[in-house]
Short mmCIF file of C-alpha atoms in Angstrom, two decimals:
data_model
loop_
_atom_site.label_atom_id
_atom_site.label_comp_id
_atom_site.label_asym_id
_atom_site.label_seq_id
_atom_site.Cartn_x
_atom_site.Cartn_y
_atom_site.Cartn_z
CA UNK A 19 -17.83 2.95 1.20
CA UNK A 20 -14.16 3.77 0.55
CA UNK A 21 -11.98 1.30 -1.30
CA UNK A 22 -9.14 2.16 1.09
CA UNK A 23 -10.66 0.54 4.18
CA UNK A 24 -9.06 -0.78 6.36
CA UNK A 25 -6.20 1.67 5.63
CA UNK A 26 -5.76 4.57 8.06
CA UNK A 27 -5.44 8.14 6.84
CA UNK A 28 -1.65 7.89 7.14
CA UNK A 29 -1.58 4.64 5.18
CA UNK A 30 -3.70 6.11 2.40
CA UNK A 31 -1.69 9.32 2.29
CA UNK A 32 1.57 7.39 1.96
CA UNK A 33 0.32 5.66 -1.20
CA UNK A 34 -0.90 8.95 -2.67
CA UNK A 35 2.43 10.60 -1.87
CA UNK A 36 4.26 7.65 -3.46
CA UNK A 37 2.45 8.41 -6.72
CA UNK A 38 3.37 12.09 -6.46
CA UNK A 39 7.01 11.15 -5.83
CA UNK A 40 7.05 8.86 -8.85
CA UNK A 41 5.68 11.66 -11.03
CA UNK A 42 8.25 14.14 -9.72
CA UNK A 43 11.06 11.80 -10.74
CA UNK A 44 9.59 11.22 -14.19
CA UNK A 45 8.55 7.61 -13.55
CA UNK A 46 5.58 5.96 -15.27
CA UNK A 47 5.11 3.53 -12.39
CA UNK A 48 4.94 3.43 -8.59
CA UNK A 49 7.51 1.11 -7.07
CA UNK A 50 8.35 0.00 -3.54
CA UNK A 51 10.99 2.71 -3.07
CA UNK A 52 8.45 5.38 -3.98
CA UNK A 53 6.25 3.94 -1.23
CA UNK A 54 9.17 4.17 1.22
CA UNK A 55 9.56 7.87 0.41
CA UNK A 56 5.81 8.37 0.73
CA UNK A 57 5.92 6.71 4.14
CA UNK A 58 8.85 8.91 5.22
CA UNK A 59 6.55 11.88 4.66
CA UNK A 60 4.00 10.66 7.25
CA UNK A 61 4.28 12.01 10.78
CA UNK A 62 4.86 8.65 12.49
CA UNK A 63 7.57 7.39 10.13
CA UNK A 64 9.17 10.83 9.92
CA UNK A 65 9.49 10.90 13.72
CA UNK A 66 10.96 7.40 13.75
CA UNK A 67 13.54 8.32 11.11
CA UNK A 68 14.46 11.44 13.09
CA UNK A 69 15.30 9.17 16.02
CA UNK A 70 17.98 7.70 13.72
CA UNK A 71 19.25 11.19 12.89
CA UNK A 72 17.54 11.27 9.50
CA UNK A 73 15.41 14.24 8.48
CA UNK A 74 13.66 15.24 5.24
CA UNK A 75 16.91 16.51 3.67
CA UNK A 76 18.63 13.14 4.16
CA UNK A 77 15.64 11.31 2.68
CA UNK A 78 15.55 13.72 -0.28
CA UNK A 79 19.27 13.25 -0.92
CA UNK A 80 18.93 9.46 -0.80
CA UNK A 81 15.95 9.66 -3.16
CA UNK A 82 17.99 11.56 -5.74
CA UNK A 83 20.79 9.02 -5.49
CA UNK A 84 18.30 6.25 -6.22
CA UNK A 85 16.10 7.94 -8.85
CA UNK A 86 18.38 10.62 -10.27
CA UNK A 87 17.42 14.22 -10.93
CA UNK A 88 13.78 15.19 -10.74
CA UNK A 89 11.79 15.29 -13.97
CA UNK A 90 8.15 15.01 -14.88
CA UNK A 91 6.08 12.06 -16.05
CA UNK A 92 3.15 14.34 -16.89
CA UNK A 93 -0.41 13.45 -15.96
CA UNK A 94 -0.42 9.96 -17.44
CA UNK A 95 -1.71 6.87 -15.70
CA UNK A 96 0.49 5.23 -13.09
CA UNK A 97 0.78 1.52 -12.44
CA UNK A 98 2.13 -0.36 -9.42
CA UNK A 99 5.18 -2.55 -9.90
CA UNK A 100 5.03 -6.13 -8.56
CA UNK A 101 7.33 -5.07 -5.69
CA UNK A 102 4.97 -2.22 -4.74
CA UNK A 103 2.02 -4.60 -4.73
CA UNK A 104 4.11 -6.96 -2.61
CA UNK A 105 4.70 -4.22 -0.02
CA UNK A 106 0.93 -3.78 0.31
CA UNK A 107 0.38 -7.53 0.56
CA UNK A 108 3.09 -7.83 3.22
CA UNK A 109 1.52 -4.95 5.16
CA UNK A 110 -1.59 -7.14 5.53
CA UNK A 111 0.59 -10.06 6.61
CA UNK A 112 2.29 -7.98 9.30
CA UNK A 113 -1.06 -6.58 10.49
CA UNK A 114 -2.36 -10.13 10.83
CA UNK A 115 0.75 -11.28 12.70
CA UNK A 116 0.56 -8.31 15.08
CA UNK A 117 -3.18 -8.84 15.60
CA UNK A 118 -4.13 -5.34 14.49
CA UNK A 119 -7.34 -4.60 12.61
CA UNK A 120 -6.20 -1.81 10.32
CA UNK A 121 -3.34 -0.95 7.96
CA UNK A 122 -1.24 1.99 9.11
CA UNK A 123 2.02 3.55 7.92
CA UNK A 124 3.99 1.26 10.21
CA UNK A 125 2.45 -1.84 8.62
CA UNK A 126 3.43 -0.60 5.16
CA UNK A 127 6.98 0.11 6.33
CA UNK A 128 7.14 -3.36 7.86
CA UNK A 129 5.98 -4.62 4.47
CA UNK A 130 8.92 -2.81 2.86
CA UNK A 131 11.32 -4.32 5.40
CA UNK A 132 9.93 -7.78 4.62
CA UNK A 133 11.12 -7.57 1.00
CA UNK A 134 14.28 -9.41 -0.12
CA UNK A 135 17.51 -7.67 0.95
CA UNK A 136 18.45 -6.70 -2.61
CA UNK A 137 15.22 -4.71 -3.05
CA UNK A 138 15.43 -2.56 0.11
CA UNK A 139 17.60 0.08 -1.55
CA UNK A 140 16.50 2.98 0.65
CA UNK A 141 17.60 1.17 3.80
CA UNK A 142 21.17 0.98 2.52
CA UNK A 143 21.16 4.52 1.12
CA UNK A 144 20.09 5.92 4.49
CA UNK A 145 22.37 3.63 6.50
CA UNK A 146 19.46 2.47 8.63
CA UNK A 147 19.73 -0.27 11.22
CA UNK A 148 16.95 -2.49 9.90
CA UNK A 149 16.56 -4.52 13.10
CA UNK A 150 16.17 -1.41 15.27
CA UNK A 151 13.76 0.19 12.81
CA UNK A 152 11.60 -2.93 12.76
CA UNK A 153 11.53 -3.03 16.56
CA UNK A 154 10.53 0.63 16.84
CA UNK A 155 7.78 0.18 14.25
CA UNK A 156 6.34 -2.71 16.25
CA UNK A 157 6.62 -0.74 19.51
CA UNK A 158 4.83 2.21 17.89
CA UNK A 159 1.94 -0.02 16.87
CA UNK A 160 1.70 -1.75 20.25
CA UNK A 161 1.61 1.57 22.11
CA UNK A 162 -1.77 2.34 20.61
CA UNK A 163 -2.99 -1.21 19.97
CA UNK A 164 -5.89 -0.70 22.34
CA UNK A 165 -6.88 2.59 20.70
CA UNK A 166 -6.68 2.16 16.90
CA UNK A 167 -6.82 5.24 14.64
CA UNK A 168 -10.23 6.65 13.76
CA UNK A 169 -9.84 5.58 10.13
CA UNK A 170 -10.05 1.87 10.91
CA UNK A 171 -13.15 0.12 9.48
CA UNK A 172 -16.37 1.26 11.10
CA UNK A 173 -19.05 0.06 8.68
CA UNK A 174 -17.97 -3.52 8.16
CA UNK A 175 -16.93 -4.56 11.67
CA UNK A 176 -13.63 -6.24 12.42
CA UNK A 177 -11.45 -7.47 9.57
CA UNK A 178 -10.69 -11.16 9.25
CA UNK A 179 -7.02 -10.79 8.28
CA UNK A 180 -6.22 -14.50 7.80
CA UNK A 181 -9.15 -14.81 5.40
CA UNK A 182 -8.23 -11.54 3.71
CA UNK A 183 -4.63 -12.70 3.27
CA UNK A 184 -5.84 -15.89 1.62
CA UNK A 185 -7.83 -13.78 -0.83
CA UNK A 186 -4.88 -11.45 -1.49
CA UNK A 187 -2.61 -14.42 -2.21
CA UNK A 188 -5.13 -15.63 -4.79
CA UNK A 189 -5.55 -12.20 -6.37
CA UNK A 190 -1.80 -11.81 -6.78
CA UNK A 191 -1.76 -14.82 -9.13
CA UNK A 192 -4.81 -14.38 -11.40
CA UNK A 193 -5.55 -16.93 -14.09
CA UNK A 194 -6.75 -14.23 -16.49
CA UNK A 195 -7.81 -10.59 -16.74
CA UNK A 196 -11.41 -11.72 -17.19
CA UNK A 197 -11.31 -13.56 -13.87
CA UNK A 198 -10.03 -10.40 -12.19
CA UNK A 199 -12.83 -8.26 -13.61
CA UNK A 200 -15.42 -10.82 -12.52
CA UNK A 201 -13.96 -10.84 -9.03
CA UNK A 202 -13.81 -7.05 -8.84
CA UNK A 203 -17.43 -6.72 -9.88
CA UNK A 204 -18.52 -9.31 -7.33
CA UNK A 205 -16.48 -7.60 -4.58
CA UNK A 206 -18.14 -4.25 -5.38
CA UNK A 207 -21.62 -5.80 -5.39
CA UNK A 208 -20.86 -7.41 -2.02
CA UNK A 209 -19.53 -4.12 -0.59
CA UNK A 210 -16.14 -5.70 0.18
CA UNK A 211 -13.77 -2.68 0.00
CA UNK A 212 -10.61 -4.59 0.91
CA UNK A 213 -11.20 -7.06 -1.93
CA UNK A 214 -12.04 -4.18 -4.29
CA UNK A 215 -8.69 -2.55 -3.47
CA UNK A 216 -6.65 -5.66 -4.17
CA UNK A 217 -8.58 -6.52 -7.34
CA UNK A 218 -8.19 -2.94 -8.61
CA UNK A 219 -4.43 -2.99 -8.01
CA UNK A 220 -4.13 -6.41 -9.65
CA UNK A 221 -6.09 -5.31 -12.73
CA UNK A 222 -4.10 -2.08 -12.92
CA UNK A 223 -0.88 -4.12 -13.02
CA UNK A 224 -2.37 -6.69 -15.43
CA UNK A 225 -3.73 -4.16 -17.93
CA UNK A 226 -1.28 -1.31 -17.46
CA UNK A 227 -4.01 1.06 -16.27
CA UNK A 228 -4.27 3.08 -13.08
CA UNK A 229 -6.42 1.82 -10.21
CA UNK A 230 -8.49 5.00 -10.52
CA UNK A 231 -9.25 4.27 -14.18
CA UNK A 232 -10.17 0.67 -13.35
CA UNK A 233 -12.63 1.83 -10.67
CA UNK A 234 -14.13 4.42 -13.03
CA UNK A 235 -14.75 1.69 -15.61
CA UNK A 236 -16.23 -0.55 -12.93
CA UNK A 237 -18.60 2.22 -11.83
CA UNK A 238 -19.83 2.63 -15.41
CA UNK A 239 -20.38 -1.11 -15.76
CA UNK A 240 -22.34 -1.31 -12.51
CA UNK A 241 -24.48 1.64 -13.61
CA UNK A 242 -25.24 -0.18 -16.86
CA UNK A 243 -26.29 -3.27 -14.91
CA UNK A 244 -28.53 -1.29 -12.59
CA UNK A 245 -30.12 0.61 -15.49
CA UNK A 246 -29.15 4.04 -14.13
#
């Protein structure tokens, strides 16, 4: 079972692209503006930005103004900044408020728009009308609300977003790294992919490791427990 449920393919791809963007600009971390650029690369968000007269070249130019000239961070581990984690958390909040049962690119962009004004640098760089963008994101989601993308959860049934948000709020403020590892192990044993995702991101931020490395370590620990 994938750790990225209930993210759609577009939502997952945006996060992967955000990491690639961070590496191209020589960053050792993935922040909320990297996620914005990753989202701009998805078909839905790209089309929405084009309706504002903004194509890939405008996004690329704005990215260079924010991050400077492209460099290389190598193949080292990447960590999420608190603001990047907040975008993901707010995506769940917006999905809950809109009564959708999956996390798509629009939810992540709404998460970005829900950040404090001083942190939404890409909005200012692109000269976007935030109110209109928010409205078009919501309209895009509502147009297909009755026919969610194929990548929504299929093995675990519908997602209880209010309950999930309560868990995410708790994970974002861990009492210790040990508590996080205990929670991640329990979530994996209970086949709770959404909880695994949030725990992995929280541990990655807490320990300075990538989510992929955290999950690899978890897999080894579970194999030890099972005697494989």
